[in-house]
Coordinates of C-alpha atoms in Angstrom, one line a residue:
X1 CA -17.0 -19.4 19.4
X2 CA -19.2 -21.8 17.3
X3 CA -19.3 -19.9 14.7
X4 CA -15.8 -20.1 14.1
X5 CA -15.6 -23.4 14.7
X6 CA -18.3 -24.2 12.0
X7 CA -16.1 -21.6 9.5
X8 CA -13.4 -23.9 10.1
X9 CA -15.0 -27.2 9.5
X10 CA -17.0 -25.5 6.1
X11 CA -13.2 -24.5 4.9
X12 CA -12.3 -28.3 5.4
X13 CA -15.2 -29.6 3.3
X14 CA -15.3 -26.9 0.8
X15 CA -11.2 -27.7 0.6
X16 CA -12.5 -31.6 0.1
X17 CA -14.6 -31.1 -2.3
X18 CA -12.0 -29.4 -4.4
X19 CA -9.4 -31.9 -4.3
X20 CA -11.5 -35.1 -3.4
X21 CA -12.1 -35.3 -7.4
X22 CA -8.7 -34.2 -8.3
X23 CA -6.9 -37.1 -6.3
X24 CA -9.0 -40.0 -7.8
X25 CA -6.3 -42.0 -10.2
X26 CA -6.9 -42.5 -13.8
X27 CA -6.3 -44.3 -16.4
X28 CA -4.7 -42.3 -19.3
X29 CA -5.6 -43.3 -22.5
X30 CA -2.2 -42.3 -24.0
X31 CA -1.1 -45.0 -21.8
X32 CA -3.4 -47.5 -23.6
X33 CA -2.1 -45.9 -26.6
X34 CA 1.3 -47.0 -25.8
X35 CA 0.5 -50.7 -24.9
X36 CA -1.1 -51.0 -27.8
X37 CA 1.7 -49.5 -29.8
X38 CA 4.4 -52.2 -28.2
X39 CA 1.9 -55.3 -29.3
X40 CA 1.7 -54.3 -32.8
X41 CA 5.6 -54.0 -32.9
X42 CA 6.1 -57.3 -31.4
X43 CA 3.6 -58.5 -33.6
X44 CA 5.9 -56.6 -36.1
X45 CA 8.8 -59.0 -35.0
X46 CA 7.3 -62.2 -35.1
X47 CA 6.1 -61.7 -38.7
X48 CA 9.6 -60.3 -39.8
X49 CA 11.3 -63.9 -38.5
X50 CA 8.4 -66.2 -39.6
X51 CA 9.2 -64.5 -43.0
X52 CA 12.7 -65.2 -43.2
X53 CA 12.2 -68.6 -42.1
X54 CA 10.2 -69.0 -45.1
X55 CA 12.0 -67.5 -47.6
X56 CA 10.4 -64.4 -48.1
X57 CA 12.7 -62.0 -47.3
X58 CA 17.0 -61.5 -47.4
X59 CA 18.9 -62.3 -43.9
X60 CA 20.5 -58.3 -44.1
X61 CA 16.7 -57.1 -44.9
X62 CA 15.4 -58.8 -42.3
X63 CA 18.0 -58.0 -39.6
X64 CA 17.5 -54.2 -40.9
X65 CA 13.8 -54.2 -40.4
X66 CA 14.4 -56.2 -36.8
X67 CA 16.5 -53.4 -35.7
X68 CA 14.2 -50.8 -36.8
X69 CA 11.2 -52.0 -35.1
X70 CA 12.9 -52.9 -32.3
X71 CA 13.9 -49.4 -31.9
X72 CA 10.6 -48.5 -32.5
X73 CA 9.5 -51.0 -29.7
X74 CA 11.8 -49.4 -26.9
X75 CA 11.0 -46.2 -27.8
X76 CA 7.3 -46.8 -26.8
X77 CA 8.1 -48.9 -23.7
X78 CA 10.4 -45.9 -22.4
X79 CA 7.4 -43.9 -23.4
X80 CA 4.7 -45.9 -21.3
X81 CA 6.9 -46.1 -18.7
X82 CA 7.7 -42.4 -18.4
X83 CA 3.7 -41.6 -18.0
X84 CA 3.4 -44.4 -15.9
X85 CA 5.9 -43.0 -13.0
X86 CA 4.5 -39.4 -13.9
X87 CA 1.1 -40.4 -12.8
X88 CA 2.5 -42.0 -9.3
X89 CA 4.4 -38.1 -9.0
X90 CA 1.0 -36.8 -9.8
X91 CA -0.5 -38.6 -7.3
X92 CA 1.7 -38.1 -4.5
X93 CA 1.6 -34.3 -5.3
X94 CA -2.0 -34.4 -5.1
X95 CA -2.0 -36.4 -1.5
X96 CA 0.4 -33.6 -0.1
X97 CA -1.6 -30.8 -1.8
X98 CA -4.5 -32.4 0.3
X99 CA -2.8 -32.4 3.7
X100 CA -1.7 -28.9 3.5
X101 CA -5.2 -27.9 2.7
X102 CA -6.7 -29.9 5.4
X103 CA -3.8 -28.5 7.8
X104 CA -4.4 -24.9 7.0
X105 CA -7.6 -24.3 8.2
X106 CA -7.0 -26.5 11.8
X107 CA -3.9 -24.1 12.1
X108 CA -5.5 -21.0 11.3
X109 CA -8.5 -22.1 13.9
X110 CA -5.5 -22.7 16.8
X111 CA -3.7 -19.7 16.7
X112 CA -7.0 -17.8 16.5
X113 CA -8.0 -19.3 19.4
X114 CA -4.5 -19.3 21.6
X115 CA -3.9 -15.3 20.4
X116 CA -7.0 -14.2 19.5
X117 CA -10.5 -13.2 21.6
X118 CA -13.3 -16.0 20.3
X119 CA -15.6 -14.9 23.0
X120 CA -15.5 -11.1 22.3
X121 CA -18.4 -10.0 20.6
X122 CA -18.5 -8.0 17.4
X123 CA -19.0 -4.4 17.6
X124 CA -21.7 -3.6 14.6
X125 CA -21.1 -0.9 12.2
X126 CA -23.5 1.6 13.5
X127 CA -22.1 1.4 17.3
X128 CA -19.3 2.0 15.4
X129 CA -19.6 4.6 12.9
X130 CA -21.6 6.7 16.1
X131 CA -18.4 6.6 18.5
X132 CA -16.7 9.2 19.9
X133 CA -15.2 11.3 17.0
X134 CA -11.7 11.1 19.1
X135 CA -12.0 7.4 19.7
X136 CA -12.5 6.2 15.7
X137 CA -10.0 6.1 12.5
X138 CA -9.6 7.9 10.2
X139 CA -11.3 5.4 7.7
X140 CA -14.3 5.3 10.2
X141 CA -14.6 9.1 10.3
X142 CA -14.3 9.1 6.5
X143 CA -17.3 6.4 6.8
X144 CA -19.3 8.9 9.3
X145 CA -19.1 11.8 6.9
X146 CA -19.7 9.9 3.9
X147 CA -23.5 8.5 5.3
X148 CA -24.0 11.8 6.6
X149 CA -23.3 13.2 2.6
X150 CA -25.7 10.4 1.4
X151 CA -28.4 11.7 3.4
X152 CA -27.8 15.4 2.8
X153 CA -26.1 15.4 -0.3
X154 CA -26.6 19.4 -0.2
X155 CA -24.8 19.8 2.2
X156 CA -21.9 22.0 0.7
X157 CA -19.7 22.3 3.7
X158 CA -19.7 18.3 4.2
X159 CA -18.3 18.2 0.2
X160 CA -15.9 20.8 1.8
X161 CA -14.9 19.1 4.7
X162 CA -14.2 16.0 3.6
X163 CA -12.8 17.0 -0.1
X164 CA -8.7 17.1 1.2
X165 CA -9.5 14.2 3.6
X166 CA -10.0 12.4 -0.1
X167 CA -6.6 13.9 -1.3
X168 CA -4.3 12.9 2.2
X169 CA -6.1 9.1 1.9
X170 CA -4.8 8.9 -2.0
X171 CA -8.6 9.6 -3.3
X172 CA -8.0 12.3 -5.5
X173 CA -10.4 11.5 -7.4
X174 CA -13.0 11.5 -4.8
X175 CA -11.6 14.6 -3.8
X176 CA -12.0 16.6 -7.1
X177 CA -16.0 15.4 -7.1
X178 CA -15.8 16.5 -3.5
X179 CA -14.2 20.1 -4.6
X180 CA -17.1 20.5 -7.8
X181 CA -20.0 20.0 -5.0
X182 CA -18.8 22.5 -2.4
X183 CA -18.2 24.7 -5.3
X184 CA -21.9 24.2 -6.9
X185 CA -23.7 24.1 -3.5
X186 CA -21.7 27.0 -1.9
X187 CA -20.0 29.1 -4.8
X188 CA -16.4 29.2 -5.5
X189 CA -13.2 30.2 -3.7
X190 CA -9.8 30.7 -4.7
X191 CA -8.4 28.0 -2.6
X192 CA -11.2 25.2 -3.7
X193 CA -10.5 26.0 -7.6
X194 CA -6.8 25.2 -6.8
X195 CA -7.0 22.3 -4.6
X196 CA -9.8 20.7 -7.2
X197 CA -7.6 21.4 -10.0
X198 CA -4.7 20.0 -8.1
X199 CA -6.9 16.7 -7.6
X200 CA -7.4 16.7 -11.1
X201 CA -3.8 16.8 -11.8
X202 CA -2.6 13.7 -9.5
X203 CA -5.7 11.7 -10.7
X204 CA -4.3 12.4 -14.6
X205 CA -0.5 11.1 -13.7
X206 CA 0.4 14.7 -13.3
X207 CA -0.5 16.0 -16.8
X208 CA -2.8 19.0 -15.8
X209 CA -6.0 18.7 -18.2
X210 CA -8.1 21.2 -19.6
X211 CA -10.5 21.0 -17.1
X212 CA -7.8 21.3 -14.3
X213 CA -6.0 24.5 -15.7
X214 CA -9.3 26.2 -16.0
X215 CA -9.7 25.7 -12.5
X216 CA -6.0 27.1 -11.9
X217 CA -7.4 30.2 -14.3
X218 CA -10.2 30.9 -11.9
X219 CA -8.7 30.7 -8.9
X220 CA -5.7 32.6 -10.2
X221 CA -9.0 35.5 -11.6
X222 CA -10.2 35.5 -8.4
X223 CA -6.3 36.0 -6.3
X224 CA -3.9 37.3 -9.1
X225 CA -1.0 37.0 -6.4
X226 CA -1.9 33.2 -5.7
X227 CA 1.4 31.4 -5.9
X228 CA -0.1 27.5 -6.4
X229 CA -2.6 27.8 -8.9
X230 CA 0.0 29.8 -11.1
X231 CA 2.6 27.2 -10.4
X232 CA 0.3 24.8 -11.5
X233 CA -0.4 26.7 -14.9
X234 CA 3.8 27.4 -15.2
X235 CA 3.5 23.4 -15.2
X236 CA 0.8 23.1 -17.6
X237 CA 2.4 25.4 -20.3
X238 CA 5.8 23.6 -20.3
X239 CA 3.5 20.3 -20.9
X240 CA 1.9 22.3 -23.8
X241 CA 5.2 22.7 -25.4
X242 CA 5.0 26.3 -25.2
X243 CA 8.6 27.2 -24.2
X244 CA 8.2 30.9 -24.1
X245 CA 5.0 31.2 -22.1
X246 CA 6.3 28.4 -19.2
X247 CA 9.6 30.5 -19.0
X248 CA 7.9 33.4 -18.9
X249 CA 5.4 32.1 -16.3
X250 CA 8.4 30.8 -14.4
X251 CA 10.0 33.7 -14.2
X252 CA 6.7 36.4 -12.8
X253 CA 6.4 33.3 -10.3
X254 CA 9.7 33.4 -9.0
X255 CA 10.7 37.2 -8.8
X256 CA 10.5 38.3 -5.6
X257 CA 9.8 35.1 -4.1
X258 CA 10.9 34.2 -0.6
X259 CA 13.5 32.3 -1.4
X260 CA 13.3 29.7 2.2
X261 CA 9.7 28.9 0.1
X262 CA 9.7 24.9 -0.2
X263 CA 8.5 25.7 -3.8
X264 CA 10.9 28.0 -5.2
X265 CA 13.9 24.9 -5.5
X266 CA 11.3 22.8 -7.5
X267 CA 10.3 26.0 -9.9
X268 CA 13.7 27.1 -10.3
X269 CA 14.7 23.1 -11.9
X270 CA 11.6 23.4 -14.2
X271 CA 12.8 26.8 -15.3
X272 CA 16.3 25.7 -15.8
X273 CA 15.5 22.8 -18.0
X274 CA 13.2 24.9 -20.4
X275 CA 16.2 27.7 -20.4
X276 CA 18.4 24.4 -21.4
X277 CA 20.6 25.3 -18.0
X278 CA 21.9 22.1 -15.8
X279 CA 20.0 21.8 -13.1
X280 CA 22.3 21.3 -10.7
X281 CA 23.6 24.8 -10.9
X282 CA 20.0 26.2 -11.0
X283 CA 19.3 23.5 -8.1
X284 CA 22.2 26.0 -5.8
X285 CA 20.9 28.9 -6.6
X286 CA 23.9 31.0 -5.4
X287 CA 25.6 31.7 -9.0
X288 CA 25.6 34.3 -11.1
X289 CA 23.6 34.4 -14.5
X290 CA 26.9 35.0 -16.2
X291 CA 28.6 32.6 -13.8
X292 CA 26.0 29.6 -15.2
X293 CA 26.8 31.3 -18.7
X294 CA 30.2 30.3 -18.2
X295 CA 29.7 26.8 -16.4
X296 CA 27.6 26.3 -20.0
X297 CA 29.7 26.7 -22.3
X298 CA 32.5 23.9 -20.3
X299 CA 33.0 20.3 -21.4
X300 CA 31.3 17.6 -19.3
X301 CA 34.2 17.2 -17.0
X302 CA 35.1 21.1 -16.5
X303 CA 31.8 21.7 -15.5
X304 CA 31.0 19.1 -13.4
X305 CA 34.2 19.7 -11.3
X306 CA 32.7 23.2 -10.6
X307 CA 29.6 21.7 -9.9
X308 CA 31.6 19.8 -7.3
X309 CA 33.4 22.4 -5.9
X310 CA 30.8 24.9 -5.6
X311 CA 28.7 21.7 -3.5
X312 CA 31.7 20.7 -1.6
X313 CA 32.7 24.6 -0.6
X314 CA 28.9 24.9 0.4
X315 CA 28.4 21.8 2.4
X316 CA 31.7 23.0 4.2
X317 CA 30.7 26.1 4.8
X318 CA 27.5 25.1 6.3
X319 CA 29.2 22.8 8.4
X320 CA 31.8 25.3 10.1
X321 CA 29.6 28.4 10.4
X322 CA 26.4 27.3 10.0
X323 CA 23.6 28.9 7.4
X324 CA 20.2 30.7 7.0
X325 CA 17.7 27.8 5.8
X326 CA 17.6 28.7 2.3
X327 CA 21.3 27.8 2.0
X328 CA 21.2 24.4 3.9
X329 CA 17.9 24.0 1.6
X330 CA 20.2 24.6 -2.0
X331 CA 22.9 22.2 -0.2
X332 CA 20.1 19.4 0.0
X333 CA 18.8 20.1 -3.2
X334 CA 22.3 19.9 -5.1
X335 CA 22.5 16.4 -3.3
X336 CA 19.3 15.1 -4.6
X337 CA 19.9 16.3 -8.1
X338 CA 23.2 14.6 -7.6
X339 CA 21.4 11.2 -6.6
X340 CA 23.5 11.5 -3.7
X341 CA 20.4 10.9 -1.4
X342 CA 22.4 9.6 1.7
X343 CA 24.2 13.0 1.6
X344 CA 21.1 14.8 1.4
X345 CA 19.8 13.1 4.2
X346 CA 22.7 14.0 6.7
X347 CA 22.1 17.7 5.2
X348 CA 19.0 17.4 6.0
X349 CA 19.9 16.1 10.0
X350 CA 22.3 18.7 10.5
X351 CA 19.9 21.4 9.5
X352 CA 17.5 20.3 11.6
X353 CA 19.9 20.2 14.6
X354 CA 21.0 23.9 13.7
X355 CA 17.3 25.0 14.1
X356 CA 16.2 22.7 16.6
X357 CA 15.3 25.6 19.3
X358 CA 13.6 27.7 15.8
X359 CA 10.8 26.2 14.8
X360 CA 9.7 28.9 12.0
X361 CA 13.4 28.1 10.6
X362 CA 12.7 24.5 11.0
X363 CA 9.7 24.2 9.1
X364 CA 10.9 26.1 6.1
X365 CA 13.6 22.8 6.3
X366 CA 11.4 20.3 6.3
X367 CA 8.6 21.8 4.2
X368 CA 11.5 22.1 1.6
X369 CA 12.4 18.6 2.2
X370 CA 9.5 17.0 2.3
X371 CA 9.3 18.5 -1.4
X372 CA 11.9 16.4 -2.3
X373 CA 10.8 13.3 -1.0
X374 CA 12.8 13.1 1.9
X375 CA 11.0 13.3 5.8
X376 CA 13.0 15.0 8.4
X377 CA 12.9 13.6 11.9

C-alpha cells in the first residue's frame, strides 16, 4: 500500500518538475522589439512637425510622411499588443496543463484503491511460471516452454511443441526458427517442412520465398499426395509469373479432390484468374466448362445477370430443399466474391442450422468458412 502511495506522490513531483519551468512567465524579446519600434516612430513624428514648422519640408509632404508613419506606428502597437494577450493565453494554458497533471495521478491512486486490491501481494514470476499447467495462460505457458528451451536448447521436441503455438499467437516468425530446430535436432517430416514453410510465407506478406518453397519441395519429396505443401507451390508459381506451370499445378491439385474440402473454393479462384475466367462463376462451381465458355464471351451486363440468376436459383434451392455442404459452401462463396458479406453470413447460419445434429457435415461448413474469413457460431 505504501508503495503505491510513494508511486503516486513521485508521478506528482516528476509531473512538477516538468511543468514547474514551463509555467514561469517571460519576457519576450520580440516584445521589446516592438516597444522599441513604436518610440522611434513617434520620434519619427515629432521630427516630421518640428520640420514643417521650420520650413524644411512642404505641408502635402509632410502630411504624406505623417500618415505613413503613423501607419507604421499602429501597425507595431497592434503587433505588441497581439503577443502581449498571447502570452496571458499561454499562460493560462500552461496553469490548466498543470492541474490536470497534478489531478491525474490523485485520480488514478483513488480508483486504484476503491476497485482495486492494495493489500494483495504480488505473485513473483517463478510462483508463476511453475503453476499448474491448467491454471496459467497461454502467454505464461509460452513463458514456461520458452525457459525450459533456454536451458536445453537441444531439446528438439520442445522446438516442436511450441513451433505452431508461435504461428496461433501471430509469431510466425518465431515459429519458422522453431520449425528449422526440430528439424536439425530431430530430422525432417513432411508436416514440419510444410508448416515451416507456411511460417515463412505469412512472415514474407504472403509471397512464398525461396527458402519457403524448398521447404514445400521437400515435404511434397517426402508425401507426393500432400495437398498443402503443393497448394503452397501452385501459389508460388502463379507469383513467379509462370502461367502455365500454376495452371497446371492447379489443375493435378484439384482433380479428384473432395470437393466439401475448405481448400478446393480458394484453389479453384486462383485457377480461374490465371485461366482469365470470372471468378464468380468458378467461385459456384456447378457450371459447365462450355457453360463458363459461353458466360465469357457476354457483355458485362449479360453476364452478370446469369451470374445472378445462377446465385439467386441456388440460394433458393438451398432454401426449400436443403443441400449437401459443398453446395451451401459455393452459395457462400459466390456471396463473398460478390461482396455481399451480410448474405454470406445468413448462408452461412442456415447451413449451420441444416447440420446442426451432423457434426462431420458441420465442420466441412465452417472449415470452409472460416477460409473465407467469416466464423460460424
Amino acid at each position: 500500500m505504501v508503495f503505491w502511495i510513494l508511486i503516486a506522490v513521485m508521478t506528482g513531483v516528476a509531473a512538477l518538475s516538468v511543468l514547474v519551468p514551463l509555467s514561469r512567465t517571460k519576457r519576450s524579446p520580440l516584445s521589446s522589439a516592438a516597444n522599441a519600434d513604436e518610440g522611434v516612430y513617434r520620434e519619427q513624428l515629432e521630427a516630421i512637425d518640428s520640420e514643417l514648422k521650420r520650413g524644411l519640408i512642404e505641408p502635402e509632404a509632410a502630411e504624406a510622411a505623417r500618415t505613413e508613419v503613423a501607419r507604421r506606428l499602429l501597425a507595431a502597437h497592434e503587433k505588441n499588443t497581439g503577443k502581449t494577450e498571447a502570452g496571458a493565453q499561454g499562460a493560462r494554458l500552461r496553469l490548466a496543463q498543470v492541474l490536470a497533471l497534478l489531478a491525474l495521478p490523485v485520480m488514478a491512486l483513488g480508483i486504484y484503491m476503491a476497485l482495486g486490491s492494495p493489500d494483495q501481494p504480488d505473485q513473483p514470476l517463478t510462483a508463476r511460471l511453475n503453476a499448474p499447467a491448467e491454471e496459467q495462460s497461454v502467454d505464461v505457458l509460452v513463458a514456461r516452454v520458452e525457459r525450459h528451451l533456454s536451458e536445453n536448447p537441444e531439446d528438439g521436441q520442445g522446438w516442436a511443441i511450441i513451433a505452431p503455438v508461435y504461428l496461433t499467437i501471430g509469431q510466425p516468425e518465431a515459429s519458422a526458427r522453431a520449425y528449422a530446430n526440430a528439424i536439425r535436432l530431430l530430422g525432417a517430416q513432411a508436416d514440419w517442412l510444410t508448416d515451416m514453410g507456411e511460417a515463412m510465407t505469412m512472415a514474407n506478406q504472403g509471397l512464398v520465398s525461396a527458402e519457403a518453397r524448398e521447404a514445400f519441395q521437400r515435404a511434397v519429396t517426402m508425401e507426393p499426395s500432400a495437398v498443402k505443401p503443393r497448394f503452397f507451390l501452385a501459389i508460388a508459381l502463379g507469383q513467379e509469373g509462370d502461367k502455365d506451370a500454376a495452371i497446371k499445378a492447379w489443375e493435378n491439385l484439384l482433380k479428384g479432390a473432395d470437393e466439401s474440402a475448405a481448400w478446393v473454393g480458394v484453389a479453384r479462384q486462383h485457377l480461374a484468374k490465371l485461366q482469365g475466367t470470372n471468378p464468380l462463376i468458378a467461385a459456384l462451381g456447378g457450371p459447365s466448362s462450355q457453360d463458363i465458355a459461353a458466360a465469357e464471351e457476354m457483355n458485362a451486363d449479360d453476364r452478370q445477370a446469369m451470374i445472378s440468376g445462377m446465385v439467386s436459383g441456388l440460394a433458393e434451392r438451398l432454401g426449400s430443399e436443403g443441400g449437401t455442404p459443398e453446395e451451401w459452401n459455393r452459395l457462400i462463396r459466390a456471396y463473398m466474391v460478390l461482396g455481399e458479406k451480410q448474405k454470406a453470413e445468413s448462408a452461412l447460419e442456415s447451413a449451420q442450422a441444416a447440420y446442426a445434429d451432423k457434426p462431420e457435415q458441420l465442420s466441412l461448413i465452417k472449415d470452409a468458412a472460416s477460409q473465407l474469413g467469416l466464423s460460424g457460431s
